[in-house]
Short mmCIF file of C-alpha atoms in Angstrom, two decimals:
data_model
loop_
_atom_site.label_atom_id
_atom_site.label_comp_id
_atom_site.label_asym_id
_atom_site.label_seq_id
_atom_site.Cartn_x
_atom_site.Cartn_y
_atom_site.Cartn_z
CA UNK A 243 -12.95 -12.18 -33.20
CA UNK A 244 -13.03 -12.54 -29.41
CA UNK A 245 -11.33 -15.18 -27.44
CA UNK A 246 -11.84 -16.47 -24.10
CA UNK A 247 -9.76 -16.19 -21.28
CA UNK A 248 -9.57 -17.58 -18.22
CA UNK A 249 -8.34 -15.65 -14.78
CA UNK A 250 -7.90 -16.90 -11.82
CA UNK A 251 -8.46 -14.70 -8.74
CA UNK A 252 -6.93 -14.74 -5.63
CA UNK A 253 -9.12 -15.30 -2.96
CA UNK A 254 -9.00 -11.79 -1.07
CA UNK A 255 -11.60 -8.50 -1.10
CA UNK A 256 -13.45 -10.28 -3.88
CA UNK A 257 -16.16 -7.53 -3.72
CA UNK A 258 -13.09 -5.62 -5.15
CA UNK A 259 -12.90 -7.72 -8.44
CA UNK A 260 -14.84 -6.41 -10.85
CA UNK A 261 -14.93 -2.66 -10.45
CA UNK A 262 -11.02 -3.43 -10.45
CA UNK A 263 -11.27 -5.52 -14.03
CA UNK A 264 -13.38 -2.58 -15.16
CA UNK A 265 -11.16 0.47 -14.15
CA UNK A 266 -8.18 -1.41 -15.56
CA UNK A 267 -9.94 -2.06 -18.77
CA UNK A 268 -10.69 1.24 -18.89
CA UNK A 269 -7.42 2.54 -18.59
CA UNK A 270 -5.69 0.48 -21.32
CA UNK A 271 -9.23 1.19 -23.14
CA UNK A 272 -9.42 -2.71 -23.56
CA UNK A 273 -13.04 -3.91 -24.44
CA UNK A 274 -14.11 -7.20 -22.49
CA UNK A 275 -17.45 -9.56 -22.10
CA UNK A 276 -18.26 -11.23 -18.59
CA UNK A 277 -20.39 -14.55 -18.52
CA UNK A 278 -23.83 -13.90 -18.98
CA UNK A 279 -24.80 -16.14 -16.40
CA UNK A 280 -24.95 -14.51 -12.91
CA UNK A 281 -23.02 -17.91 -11.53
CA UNK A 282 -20.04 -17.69 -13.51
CA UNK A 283 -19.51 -14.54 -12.56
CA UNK A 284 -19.71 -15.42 -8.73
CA UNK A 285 -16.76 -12.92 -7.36
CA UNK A 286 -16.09 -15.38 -4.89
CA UNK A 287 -15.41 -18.19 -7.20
CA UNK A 288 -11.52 -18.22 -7.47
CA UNK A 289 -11.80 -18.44 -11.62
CA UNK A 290 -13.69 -16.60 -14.18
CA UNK A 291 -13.63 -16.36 -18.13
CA UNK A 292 -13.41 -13.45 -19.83
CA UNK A 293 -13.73 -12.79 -23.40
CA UNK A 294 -11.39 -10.54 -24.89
CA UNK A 295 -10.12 -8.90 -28.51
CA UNK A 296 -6.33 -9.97 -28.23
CA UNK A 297 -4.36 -12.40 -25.96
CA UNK A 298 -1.87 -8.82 -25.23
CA UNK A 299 -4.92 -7.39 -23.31
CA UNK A 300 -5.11 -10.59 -21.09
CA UNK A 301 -1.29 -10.05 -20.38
CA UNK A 302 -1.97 -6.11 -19.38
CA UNK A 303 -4.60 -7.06 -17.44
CA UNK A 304 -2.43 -9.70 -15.07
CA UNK A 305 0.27 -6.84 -14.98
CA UNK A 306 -1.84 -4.67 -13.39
CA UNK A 307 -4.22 -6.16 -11.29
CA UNK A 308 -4.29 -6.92 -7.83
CA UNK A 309 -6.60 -9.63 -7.80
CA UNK A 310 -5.31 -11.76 -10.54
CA UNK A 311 -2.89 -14.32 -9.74
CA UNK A 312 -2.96 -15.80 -12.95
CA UNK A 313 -4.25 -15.54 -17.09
CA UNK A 314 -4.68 -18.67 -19.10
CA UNK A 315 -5.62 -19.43 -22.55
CA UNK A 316 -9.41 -20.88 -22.40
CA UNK A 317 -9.38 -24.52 -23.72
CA UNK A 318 -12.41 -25.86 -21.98
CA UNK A 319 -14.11 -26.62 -18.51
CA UNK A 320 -17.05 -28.98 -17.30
CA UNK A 321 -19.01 -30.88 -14.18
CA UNK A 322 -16.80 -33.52 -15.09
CA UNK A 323 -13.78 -34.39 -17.15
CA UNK A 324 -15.59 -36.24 -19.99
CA UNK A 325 -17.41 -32.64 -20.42
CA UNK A 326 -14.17 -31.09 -20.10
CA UNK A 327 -12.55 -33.76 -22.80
CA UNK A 328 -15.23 -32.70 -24.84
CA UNK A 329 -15.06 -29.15 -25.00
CA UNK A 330 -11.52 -29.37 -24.94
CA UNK A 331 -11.43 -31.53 -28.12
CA UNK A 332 -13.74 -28.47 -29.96
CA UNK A 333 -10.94 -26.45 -28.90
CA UNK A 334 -7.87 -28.34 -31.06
CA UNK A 335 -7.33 -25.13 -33.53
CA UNK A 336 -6.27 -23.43 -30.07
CA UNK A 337 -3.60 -26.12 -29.01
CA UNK A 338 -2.91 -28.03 -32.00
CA UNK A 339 0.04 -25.53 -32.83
CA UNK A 340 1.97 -26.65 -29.77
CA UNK A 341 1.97 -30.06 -30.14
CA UNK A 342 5.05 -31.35 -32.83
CA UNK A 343 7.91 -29.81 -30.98
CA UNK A 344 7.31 -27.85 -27.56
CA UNK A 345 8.34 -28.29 -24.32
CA UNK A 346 5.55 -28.65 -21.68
CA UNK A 347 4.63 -28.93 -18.40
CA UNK A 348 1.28 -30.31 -17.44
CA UNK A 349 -0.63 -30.05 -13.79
CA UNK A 350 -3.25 -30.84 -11.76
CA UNK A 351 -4.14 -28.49 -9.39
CA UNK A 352 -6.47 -27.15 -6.87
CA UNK A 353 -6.97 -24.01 -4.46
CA UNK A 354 -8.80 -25.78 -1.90
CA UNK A 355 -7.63 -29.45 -2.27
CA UNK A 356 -4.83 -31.73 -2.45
CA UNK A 357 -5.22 -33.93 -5.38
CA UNK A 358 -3.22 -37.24 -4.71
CA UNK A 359 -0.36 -38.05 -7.07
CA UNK A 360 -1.60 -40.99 -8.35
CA UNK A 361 -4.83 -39.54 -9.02
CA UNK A 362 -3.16 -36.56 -10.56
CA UNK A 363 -1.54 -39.10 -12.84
CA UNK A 364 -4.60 -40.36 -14.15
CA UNK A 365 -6.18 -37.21 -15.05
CA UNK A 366 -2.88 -36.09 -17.30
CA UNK A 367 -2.57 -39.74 -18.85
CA UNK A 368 -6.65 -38.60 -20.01
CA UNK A 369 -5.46 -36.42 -21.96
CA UNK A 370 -2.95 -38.52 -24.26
CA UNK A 371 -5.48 -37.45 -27.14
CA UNK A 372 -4.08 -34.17 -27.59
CA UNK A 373 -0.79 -36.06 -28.67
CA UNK A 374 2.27 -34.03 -27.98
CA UNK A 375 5.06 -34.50 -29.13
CA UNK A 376 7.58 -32.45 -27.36
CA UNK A 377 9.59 -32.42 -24.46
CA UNK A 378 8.17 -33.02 -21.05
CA UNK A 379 10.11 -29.93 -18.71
CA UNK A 380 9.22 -29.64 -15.56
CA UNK A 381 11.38 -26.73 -15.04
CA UNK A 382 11.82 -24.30 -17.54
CA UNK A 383 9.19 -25.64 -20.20
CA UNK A 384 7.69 -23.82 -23.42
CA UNK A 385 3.82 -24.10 -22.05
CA UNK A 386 2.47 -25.00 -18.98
CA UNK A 387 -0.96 -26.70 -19.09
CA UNK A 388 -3.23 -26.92 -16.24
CA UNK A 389 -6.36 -28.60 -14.93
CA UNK A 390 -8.11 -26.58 -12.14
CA UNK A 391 -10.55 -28.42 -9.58
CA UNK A 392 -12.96 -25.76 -8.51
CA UNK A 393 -14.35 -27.28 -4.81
CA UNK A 394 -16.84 -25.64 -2.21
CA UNK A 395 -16.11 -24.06 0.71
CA UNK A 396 -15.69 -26.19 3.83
CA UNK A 397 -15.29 -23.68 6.54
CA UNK A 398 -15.92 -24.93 9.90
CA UNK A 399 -15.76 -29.06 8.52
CA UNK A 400 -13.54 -31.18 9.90
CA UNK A 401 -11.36 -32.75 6.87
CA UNK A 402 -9.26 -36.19 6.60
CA UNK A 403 -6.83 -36.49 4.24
CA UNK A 404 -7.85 -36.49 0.67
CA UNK A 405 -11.20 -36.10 1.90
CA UNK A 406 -13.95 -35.34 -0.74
CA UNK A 407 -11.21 -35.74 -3.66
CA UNK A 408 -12.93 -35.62 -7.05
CA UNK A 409 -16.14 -34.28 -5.65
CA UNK A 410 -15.65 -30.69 -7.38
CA UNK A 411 -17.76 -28.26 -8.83
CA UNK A 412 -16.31 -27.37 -11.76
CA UNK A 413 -12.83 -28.37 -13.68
CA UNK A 414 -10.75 -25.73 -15.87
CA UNK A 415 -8.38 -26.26 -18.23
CA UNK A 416 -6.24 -23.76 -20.38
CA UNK A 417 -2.52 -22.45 -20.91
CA UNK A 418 -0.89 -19.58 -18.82
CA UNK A 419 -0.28 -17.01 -20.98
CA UNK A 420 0.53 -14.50 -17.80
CA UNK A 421 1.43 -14.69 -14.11
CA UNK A 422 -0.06 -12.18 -12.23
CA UNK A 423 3.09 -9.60 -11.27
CA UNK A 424 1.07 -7.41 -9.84
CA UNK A 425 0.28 -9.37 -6.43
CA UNK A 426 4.06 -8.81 -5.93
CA UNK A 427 3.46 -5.33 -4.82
CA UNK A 428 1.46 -6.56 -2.00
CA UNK A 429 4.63 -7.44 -0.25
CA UNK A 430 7.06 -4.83 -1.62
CA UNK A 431 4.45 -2.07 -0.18
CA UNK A 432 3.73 -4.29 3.42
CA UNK A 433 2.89 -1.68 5.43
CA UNK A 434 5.45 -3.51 8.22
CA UNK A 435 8.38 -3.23 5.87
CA UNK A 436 7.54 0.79 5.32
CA UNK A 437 10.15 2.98 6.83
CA UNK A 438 7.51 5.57 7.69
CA UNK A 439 3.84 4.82 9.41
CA UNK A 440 1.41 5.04 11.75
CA UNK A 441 -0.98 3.39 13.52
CA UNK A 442 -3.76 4.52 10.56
CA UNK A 443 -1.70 3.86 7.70
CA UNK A 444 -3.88 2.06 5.09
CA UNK A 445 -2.95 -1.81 4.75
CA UNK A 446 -1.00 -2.61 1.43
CA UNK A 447 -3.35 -4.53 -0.76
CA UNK A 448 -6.16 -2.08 0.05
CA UNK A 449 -4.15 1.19 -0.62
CA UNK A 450 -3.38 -0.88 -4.06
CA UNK A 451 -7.04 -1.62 -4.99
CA UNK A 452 -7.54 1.48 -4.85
CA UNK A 453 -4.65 3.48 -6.93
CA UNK A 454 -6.24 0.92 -9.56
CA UNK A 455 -9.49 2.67 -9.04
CA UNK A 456 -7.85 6.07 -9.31
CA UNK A 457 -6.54 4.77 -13.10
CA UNK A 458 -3.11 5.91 -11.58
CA UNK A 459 -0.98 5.45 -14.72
CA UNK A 460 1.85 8.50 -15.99
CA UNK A 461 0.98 12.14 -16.85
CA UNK A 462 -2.18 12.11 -14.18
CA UNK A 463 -2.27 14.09 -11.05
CA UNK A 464 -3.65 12.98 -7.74
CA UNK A 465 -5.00 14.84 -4.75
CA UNK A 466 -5.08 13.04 -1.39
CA UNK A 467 -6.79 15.46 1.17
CA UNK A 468 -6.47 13.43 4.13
CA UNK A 469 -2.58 12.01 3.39
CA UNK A 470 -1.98 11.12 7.09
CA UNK A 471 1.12 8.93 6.43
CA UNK A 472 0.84 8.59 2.55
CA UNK A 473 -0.13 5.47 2.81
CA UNK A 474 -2.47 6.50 -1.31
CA UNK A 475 0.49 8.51 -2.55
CA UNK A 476 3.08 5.16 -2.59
CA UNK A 477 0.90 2.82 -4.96
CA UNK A 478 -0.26 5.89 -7.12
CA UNK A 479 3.15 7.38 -7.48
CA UNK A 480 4.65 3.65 -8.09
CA UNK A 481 1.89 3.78 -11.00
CA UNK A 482 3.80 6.74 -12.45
CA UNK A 483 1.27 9.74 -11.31
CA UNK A 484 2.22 12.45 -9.76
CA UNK A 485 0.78 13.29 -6.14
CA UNK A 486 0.02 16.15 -4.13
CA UNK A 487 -1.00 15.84 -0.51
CA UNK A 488 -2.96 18.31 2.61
CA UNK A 489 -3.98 17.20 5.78
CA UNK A 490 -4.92 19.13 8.80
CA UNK A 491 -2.76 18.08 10.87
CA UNK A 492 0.99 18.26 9.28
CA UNK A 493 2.43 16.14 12.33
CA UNK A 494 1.51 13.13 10.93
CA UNK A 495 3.37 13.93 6.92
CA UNK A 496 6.28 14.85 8.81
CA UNK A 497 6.92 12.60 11.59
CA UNK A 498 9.71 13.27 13.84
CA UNK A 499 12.82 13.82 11.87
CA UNK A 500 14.31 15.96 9.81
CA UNK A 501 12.92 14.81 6.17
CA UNK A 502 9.10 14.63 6.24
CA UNK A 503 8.06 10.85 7.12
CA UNK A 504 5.83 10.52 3.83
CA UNK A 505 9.35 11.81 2.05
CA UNK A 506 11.28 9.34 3.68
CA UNK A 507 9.05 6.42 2.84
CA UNK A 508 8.29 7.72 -1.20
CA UNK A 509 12.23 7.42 -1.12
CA UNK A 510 12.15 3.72 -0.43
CA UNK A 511 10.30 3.36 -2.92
CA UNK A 512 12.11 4.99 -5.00
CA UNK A 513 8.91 7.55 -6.29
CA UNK A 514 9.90 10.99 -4.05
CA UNK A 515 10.39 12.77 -7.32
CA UNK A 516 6.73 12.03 -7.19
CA UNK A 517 5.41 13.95 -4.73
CA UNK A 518 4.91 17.10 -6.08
CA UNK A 519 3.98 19.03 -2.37
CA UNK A 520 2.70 18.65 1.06
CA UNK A 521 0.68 20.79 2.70
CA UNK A 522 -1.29 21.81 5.88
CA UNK A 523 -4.84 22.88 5.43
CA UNK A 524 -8.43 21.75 6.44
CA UNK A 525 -10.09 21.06 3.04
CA UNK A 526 -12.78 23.07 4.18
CA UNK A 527 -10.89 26.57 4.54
CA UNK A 528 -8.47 25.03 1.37
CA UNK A 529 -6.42 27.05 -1.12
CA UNK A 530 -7.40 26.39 -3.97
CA UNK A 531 -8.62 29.22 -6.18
CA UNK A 532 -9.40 27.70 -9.55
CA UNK A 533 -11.07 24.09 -10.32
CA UNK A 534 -10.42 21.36 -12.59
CA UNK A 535 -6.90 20.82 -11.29
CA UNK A 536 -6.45 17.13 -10.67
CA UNK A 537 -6.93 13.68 -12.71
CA UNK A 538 -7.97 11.80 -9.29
CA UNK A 539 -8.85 12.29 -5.80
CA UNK A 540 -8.04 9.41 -3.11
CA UNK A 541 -8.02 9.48 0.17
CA UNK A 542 -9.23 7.54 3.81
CA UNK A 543 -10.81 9.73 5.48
CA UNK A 544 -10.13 10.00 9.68
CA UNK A 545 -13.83 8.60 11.31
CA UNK A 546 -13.05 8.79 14.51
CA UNK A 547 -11.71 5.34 16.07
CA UNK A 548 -8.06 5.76 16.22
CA UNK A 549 -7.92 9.11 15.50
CA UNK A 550 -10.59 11.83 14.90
CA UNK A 551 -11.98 13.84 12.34
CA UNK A 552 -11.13 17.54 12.79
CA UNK A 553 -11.72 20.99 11.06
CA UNK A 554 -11.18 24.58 11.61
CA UNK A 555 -13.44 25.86 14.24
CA UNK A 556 -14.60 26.23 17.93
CA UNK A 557 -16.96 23.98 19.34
CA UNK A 558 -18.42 26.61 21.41
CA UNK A 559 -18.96 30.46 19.79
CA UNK A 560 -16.66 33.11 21.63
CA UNK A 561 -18.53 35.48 23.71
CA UNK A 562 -19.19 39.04 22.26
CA UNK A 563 -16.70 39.94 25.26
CA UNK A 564 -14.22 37.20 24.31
CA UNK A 565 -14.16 38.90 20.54
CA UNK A 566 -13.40 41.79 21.38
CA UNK A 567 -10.48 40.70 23.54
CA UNK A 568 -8.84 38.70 21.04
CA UNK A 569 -9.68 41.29 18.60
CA UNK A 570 -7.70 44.19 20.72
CA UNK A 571 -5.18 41.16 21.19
CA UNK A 572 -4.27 41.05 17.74
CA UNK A 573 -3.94 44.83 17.20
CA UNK A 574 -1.24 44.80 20.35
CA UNK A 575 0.72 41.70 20.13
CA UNK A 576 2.73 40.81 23.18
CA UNK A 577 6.40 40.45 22.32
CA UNK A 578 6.58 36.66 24.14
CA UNK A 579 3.11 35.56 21.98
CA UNK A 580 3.75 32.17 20.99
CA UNK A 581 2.98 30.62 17.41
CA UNK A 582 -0.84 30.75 16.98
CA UNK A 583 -2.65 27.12 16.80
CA UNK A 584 -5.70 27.50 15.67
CA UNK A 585 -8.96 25.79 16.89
CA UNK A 586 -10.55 22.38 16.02
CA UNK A 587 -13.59 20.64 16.28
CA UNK A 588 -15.08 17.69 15.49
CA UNK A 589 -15.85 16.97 11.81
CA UNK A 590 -19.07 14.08 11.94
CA UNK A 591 -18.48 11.71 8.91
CA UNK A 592 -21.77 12.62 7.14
CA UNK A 593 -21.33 16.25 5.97
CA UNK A 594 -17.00 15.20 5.64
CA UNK A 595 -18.56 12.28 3.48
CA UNK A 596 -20.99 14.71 1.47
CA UNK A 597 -18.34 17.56 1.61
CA UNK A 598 -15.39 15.26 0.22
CA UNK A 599 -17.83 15.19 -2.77
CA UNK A 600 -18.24 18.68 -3.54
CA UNK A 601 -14.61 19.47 -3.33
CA UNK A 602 -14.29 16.92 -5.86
CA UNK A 603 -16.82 18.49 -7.83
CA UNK A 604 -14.94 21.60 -7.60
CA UNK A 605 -11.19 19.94 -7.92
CA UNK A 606 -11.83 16.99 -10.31
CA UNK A 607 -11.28 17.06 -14.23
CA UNK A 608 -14.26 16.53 -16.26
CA UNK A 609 -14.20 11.98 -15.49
CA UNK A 610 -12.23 12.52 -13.08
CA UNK A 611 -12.65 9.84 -10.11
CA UNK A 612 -12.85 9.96 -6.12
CA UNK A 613 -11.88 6.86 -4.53
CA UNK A 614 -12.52 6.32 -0.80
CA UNK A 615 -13.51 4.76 2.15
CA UNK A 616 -16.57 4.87 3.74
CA UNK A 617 -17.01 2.97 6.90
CA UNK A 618 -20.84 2.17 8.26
CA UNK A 619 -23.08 0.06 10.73
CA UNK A 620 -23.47 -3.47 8.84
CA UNK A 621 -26.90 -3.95 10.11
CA UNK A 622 -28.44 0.46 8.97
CA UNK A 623 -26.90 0.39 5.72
CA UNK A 624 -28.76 0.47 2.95
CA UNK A 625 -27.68 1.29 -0.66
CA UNK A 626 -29.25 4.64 -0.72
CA UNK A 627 -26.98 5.94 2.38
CA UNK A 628 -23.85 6.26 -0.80
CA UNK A 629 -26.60 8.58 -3.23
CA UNK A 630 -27.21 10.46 -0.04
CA UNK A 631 -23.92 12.37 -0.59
CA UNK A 632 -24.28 13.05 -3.83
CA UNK A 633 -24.58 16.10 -6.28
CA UNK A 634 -25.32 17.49 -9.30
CA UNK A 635 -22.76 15.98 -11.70
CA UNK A 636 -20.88 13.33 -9.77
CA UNK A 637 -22.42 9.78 -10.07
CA UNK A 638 -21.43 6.47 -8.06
CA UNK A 639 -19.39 3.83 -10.75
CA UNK A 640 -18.32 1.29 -7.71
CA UNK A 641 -19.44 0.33 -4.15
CA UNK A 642 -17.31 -2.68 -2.89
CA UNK A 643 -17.88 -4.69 0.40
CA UNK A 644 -15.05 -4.73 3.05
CA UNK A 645 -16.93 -6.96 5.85
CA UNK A 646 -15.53 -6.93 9.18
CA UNK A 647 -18.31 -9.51 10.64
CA UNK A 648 -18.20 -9.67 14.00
CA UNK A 649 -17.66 -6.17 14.75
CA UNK A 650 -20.74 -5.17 13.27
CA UNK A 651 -19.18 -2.74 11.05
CA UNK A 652 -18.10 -2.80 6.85
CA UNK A 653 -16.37 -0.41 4.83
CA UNK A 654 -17.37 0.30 1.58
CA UNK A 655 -14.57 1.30 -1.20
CA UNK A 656 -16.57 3.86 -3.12
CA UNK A 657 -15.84 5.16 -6.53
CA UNK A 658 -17.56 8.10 -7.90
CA UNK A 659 -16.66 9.91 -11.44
CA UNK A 660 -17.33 13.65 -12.55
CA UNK A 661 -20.11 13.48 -15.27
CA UNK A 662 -20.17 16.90 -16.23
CA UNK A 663 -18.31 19.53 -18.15
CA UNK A 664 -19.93 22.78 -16.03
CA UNK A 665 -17.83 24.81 -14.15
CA UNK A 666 -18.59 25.01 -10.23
CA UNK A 667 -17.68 27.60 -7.56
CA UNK A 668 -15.48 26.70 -4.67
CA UNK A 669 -17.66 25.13 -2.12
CA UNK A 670 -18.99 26.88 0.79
CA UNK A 671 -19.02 23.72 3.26
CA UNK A 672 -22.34 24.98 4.86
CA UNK A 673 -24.96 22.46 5.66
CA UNK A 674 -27.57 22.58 3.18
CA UNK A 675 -31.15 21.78 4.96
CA UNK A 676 -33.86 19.52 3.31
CA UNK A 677 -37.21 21.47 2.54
CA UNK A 678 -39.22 18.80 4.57
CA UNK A 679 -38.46 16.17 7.54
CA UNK A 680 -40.19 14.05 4.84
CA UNK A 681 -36.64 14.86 2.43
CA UNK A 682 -34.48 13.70 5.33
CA UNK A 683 -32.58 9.85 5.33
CA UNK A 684 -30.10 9.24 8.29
CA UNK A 685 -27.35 6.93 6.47
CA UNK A 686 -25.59 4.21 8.44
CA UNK A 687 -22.29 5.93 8.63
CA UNK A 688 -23.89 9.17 10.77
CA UNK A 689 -22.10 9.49 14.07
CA UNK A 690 -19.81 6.21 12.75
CA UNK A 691 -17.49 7.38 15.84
CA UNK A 692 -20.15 7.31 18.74
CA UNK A 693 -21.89 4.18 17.30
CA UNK A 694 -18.51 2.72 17.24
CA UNK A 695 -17.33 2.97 20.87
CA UNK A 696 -21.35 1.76 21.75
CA UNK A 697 -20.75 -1.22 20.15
CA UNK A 698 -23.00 -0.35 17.92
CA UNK A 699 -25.52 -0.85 20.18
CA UNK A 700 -28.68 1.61 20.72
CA UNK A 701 -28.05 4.10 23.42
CA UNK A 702 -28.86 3.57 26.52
CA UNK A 703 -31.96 6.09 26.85
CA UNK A 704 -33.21 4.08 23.70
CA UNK A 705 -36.03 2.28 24.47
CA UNK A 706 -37.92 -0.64 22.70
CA UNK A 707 -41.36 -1.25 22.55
#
C-alpha cells in the first residue's frame, strides 16, 4: 500500500520540479501520485507530498535530485496545529514504533521565518501526547522530528523582528528519512571552481537539471553537439554515462594548452575516462553514417549574445568566375598554401532549433531524449512556438520556465523523447517551405540575436497604428 511522503524543495528553478521528479522516477522506474489538488502541487510552495510504494524510493529520489533538499516521513499537516494534532494523532501506527527507546531530536522550523525560542518551545511541549520515551540528542540522535511553518511571500515588505510569527499558511510535520545529497553537487560543479571555462559555460545547477532530464545513469551514451566548454558532459559523466562531444568551432574544447580544456576539467572531476571523443564538425555537414547511436542528446545551443551561431557556408554565393578560380586553385596548389579554414555563416535559432530536432530523430534510440535550451521574447511566446519544431516521431515531455524578468527574455528547458521505432535517413538540413502563408507561425525565439541587442524592442521602421 502507498505511503505519503513529504519533500521539501529548495526554493530555486521551481518550474524545473516536476519534469525533474518525473524523469527521476522514471529512471529508477519508481511509480508515484501527486496531490490531486492543483494547490498542493504549487511548484513554488517549498513542500509537497508525494505518495509512494516504499520509503527506499523516497531515499533514491533525495539522492538524485537537484531540487530536493530534504524527504520526510508524512505524519500530518494543517491551517493550524490543532488540525495538525489531529491528523497527526490518526497517524500513531507510523510513529508509535519509535517511542519506548529512541533517541530524538525535535524542531521547529521555517524557510521564511524565524520562529522565537520560546514560541518554538511551546509548539514541541504540544506534542507531549505522542509520549516518548527516549533520549532527547540534539546531536547525533536516532530520529529527527520536525514541524514546518509554510508562510507567504513578503517580497518588497518591510519586516520587524518576529513580525507576522504564527500567521502561516500551512504547518508540516513528519520524520527525515533522507537529506537531499544531491544539492551538494551544486557546489562541487560551481562553474567558478572549474579549472576549464568560458564566458558561455552553462551555470552548475542548470547543467545538473538537466543531466537529470537526460536520465544520465551508467551504460547510456550522450551526444552534446554544441560542447563549447563541456559544461553537459561533467554532470552526465559524474552520473556514470559516457559522453561524446562536436562543436564547430574546436577552439573552445581545447583551450590554450596542451590537454584539451574540456579534458582538463573532466579530470577534476575525476570522469575523463568518460569522455569517449571530441570532435570538430558543424552538425549540419556531421559524420555520422548510421542512426540510432546514442541514449541522450544535450546540449545549449550558441543564440547569438555572447557568441554566435555558425555553420558551414558563405553568406554570399561565389561568382561563376570566383568557382572556377578556386576550382583551378585546388588542382595546382601553391607550395606556401596555408591550412584551409573553411567558411561560416550565421545559423538563425529557428531552423538550428527545428534542425537540432531532426538530428535527434536521426541520432536518438527509440525513447531516447533531447534536452535543451531554448531562449525567447517573454512577451511573443506562446506555447505553440516549442510544436513548431517538431516532427514526425519526436513529441515534447517537458517545457520549464527560466524567467529573466526585466530583460524581457526566458529560456525554456525543453525535453523532447523519440516516440517511434522507424528508421530515418540522415537529414538534409534544407528548409522545408509551408504549402500556404496561411501554414506559417513566426515563434518568439526567430532572430533571438537581433531582437536581443534591440532590446527587444520593435525596429525602428516599425510603425504603430
Amino acid at each position: 500500500m502507498p505511503s505519503r511522503y513529504l519533500f521539501h524543495y529548495a526554493q530555486v528553478h521551481n518550474e524545473f520540479r516536476l519534469p525533474e521528479l518525473q524523469s527521476i522516477a522514471e529512471l529508477h522506474g519508481i511509480s508515484y501520485s501527486l496531490p490531486g489538488n492543483a494547490e498542493d502541487r504549487d511548484p513554488n510552495r517549498p513542500f509537497m507530498i508525494v505518495e509512494l510504494e516504499k520509503e527506499e524510493h523516497a531515499r533514491m529520489l533525495a539522492r538524485r535530485c537537484i531540487l530536493i533538499k530534504a524527504a520526510y516521513e508524512y505524519y500530518g499537516h494543517g491551517s493550524t496545529y490543532d488540525e495538525l494534532h489531529e491528523v497527526n494523532r490518526k497517524s500513531e501506527p507510523l510513529w508509535t514504533r519509535y517511542v519506548q527507546d529512541t533517541s530524538f531530536r525535535f524542531l521547529v522550523t521555517s524557510s521564511k521565518h524565524k520562529i522565537p525560542q520560546s514560541r518554538q518551545r511551546e509548539v514541541i511541549e504540544d506534542f507531549a501526547y505522542m509520549g516518548f520515551l527516549g533520549k532527547i540528542d540534539m546531536r547525533n540522535p536516532d530520529i529527527n522530528l520536525t514541524c514546518f511553518e509554510e508562510y507567504e511571500e513578503r517580497h518588497g515588505a518591510t519586516r520587524v523582528k518576529h513580525g507576522g510569527d504564527g500567521d502561516f499558511r500551512q504547518v508540516f510535520f513528519g520524520r527525515l528519512i533522507e537529506e537531499g545529497s544531491a544539492r551538494q553537487l551544486v557546489g562541487k560543479f560551481d562553474v567558478k571552481k572549474r579549472s576549464y571555462y568560458g564566458n558561455t559555460s552553462m551555470e552548475a545547477e542548470i547543467s545538473l537539471l538537466m543531466a537529470n532530464q537526460t536520465l544520465a545513469s551508467p551504460g547510456k551514451l550522450i551526444y552534446d553537439p554544441f560542447m563549447g566548454t563541456g559544461s553537459m558532459a561533467y554532470p552526465t559523466g559524474h552520473f556514470g554515462a559516457l559522453v561524446f562531444g562536436s562543436d564547430i568551432d574546436g577552439r573552445q574544447m581545447r583551450g590554450k594548452q596542451k590537454t584539451p580544456g574540456v579534458i582538463r576539467a573532466a579530470t577534476q572531476y575525476g570522469i575523463a575516462s568518460r569522455i569517449i571523443d571530441l570532435a570538430t564538425f558543424d552538425v549540419t555537414h556531421n559524420p555520422w553514417r548510421c542512426g540510432e547511436l546514442f541514449d541522450s542528446i544535450v546540449t545549449d545551443p550558441p543564440y547569438g549574445v555572447r557568441a554566435g551561431a555558425k555553420r558551414l557556408g558563405r553568406k554570399r554565393e561565389l561568382s561563376e568566375r570566383q568557382r572556377d578560380l578556386c576550382l583551378q586553385h585546388s588542382l595546382s596548389p601553391r607550395p606556401d598554401d596555408q591550412p584551409y579554414i573553411p567558411p561560416t555563416k550565421p545559423y538563425e535559432l529557428s531552423h538550428l532549433a527545428t534542425d537540432l530536432v531532426l538530428l535527434a530523430r536521426y541520432l536518438l534510440k527509440p525513447g531516447g531524449r533531447l534536452v535543451f535550451f531554448l531562449p525567447t521574447v517573454t512577451d511573443e511566446y506562446e506555447e505553440v512556438d516549442i510544436h513548431t519544431m517538431l516532427c514526425e516521431g519526436m513529441e515534447v515531455i517537458a517545457n520549464s520556465l527560466q524567467d529573466f524578468g526585466s530583460w524581457g527574455r526566458r529560456a525554456s528547458l525543453v525535453t523532447i523523447r523519440k516516440i517511434t521505432a522507424e528508421k530515418y535517413l540522415p537529414p538534409t538540413f534544407e528548409p522545408v517551405a509551408p504549402e500556404t502563408d496561411e501554414d506559417i507561425h513566426i515563434p518568439a525565439h526567430k532572430d533571438f540575436r537581433e531582437k536581443y541587442f534591440q532590446g527587444f524592442k520593435p525596429k525602428a521602421d516599425e510603425t504603430t497604428e
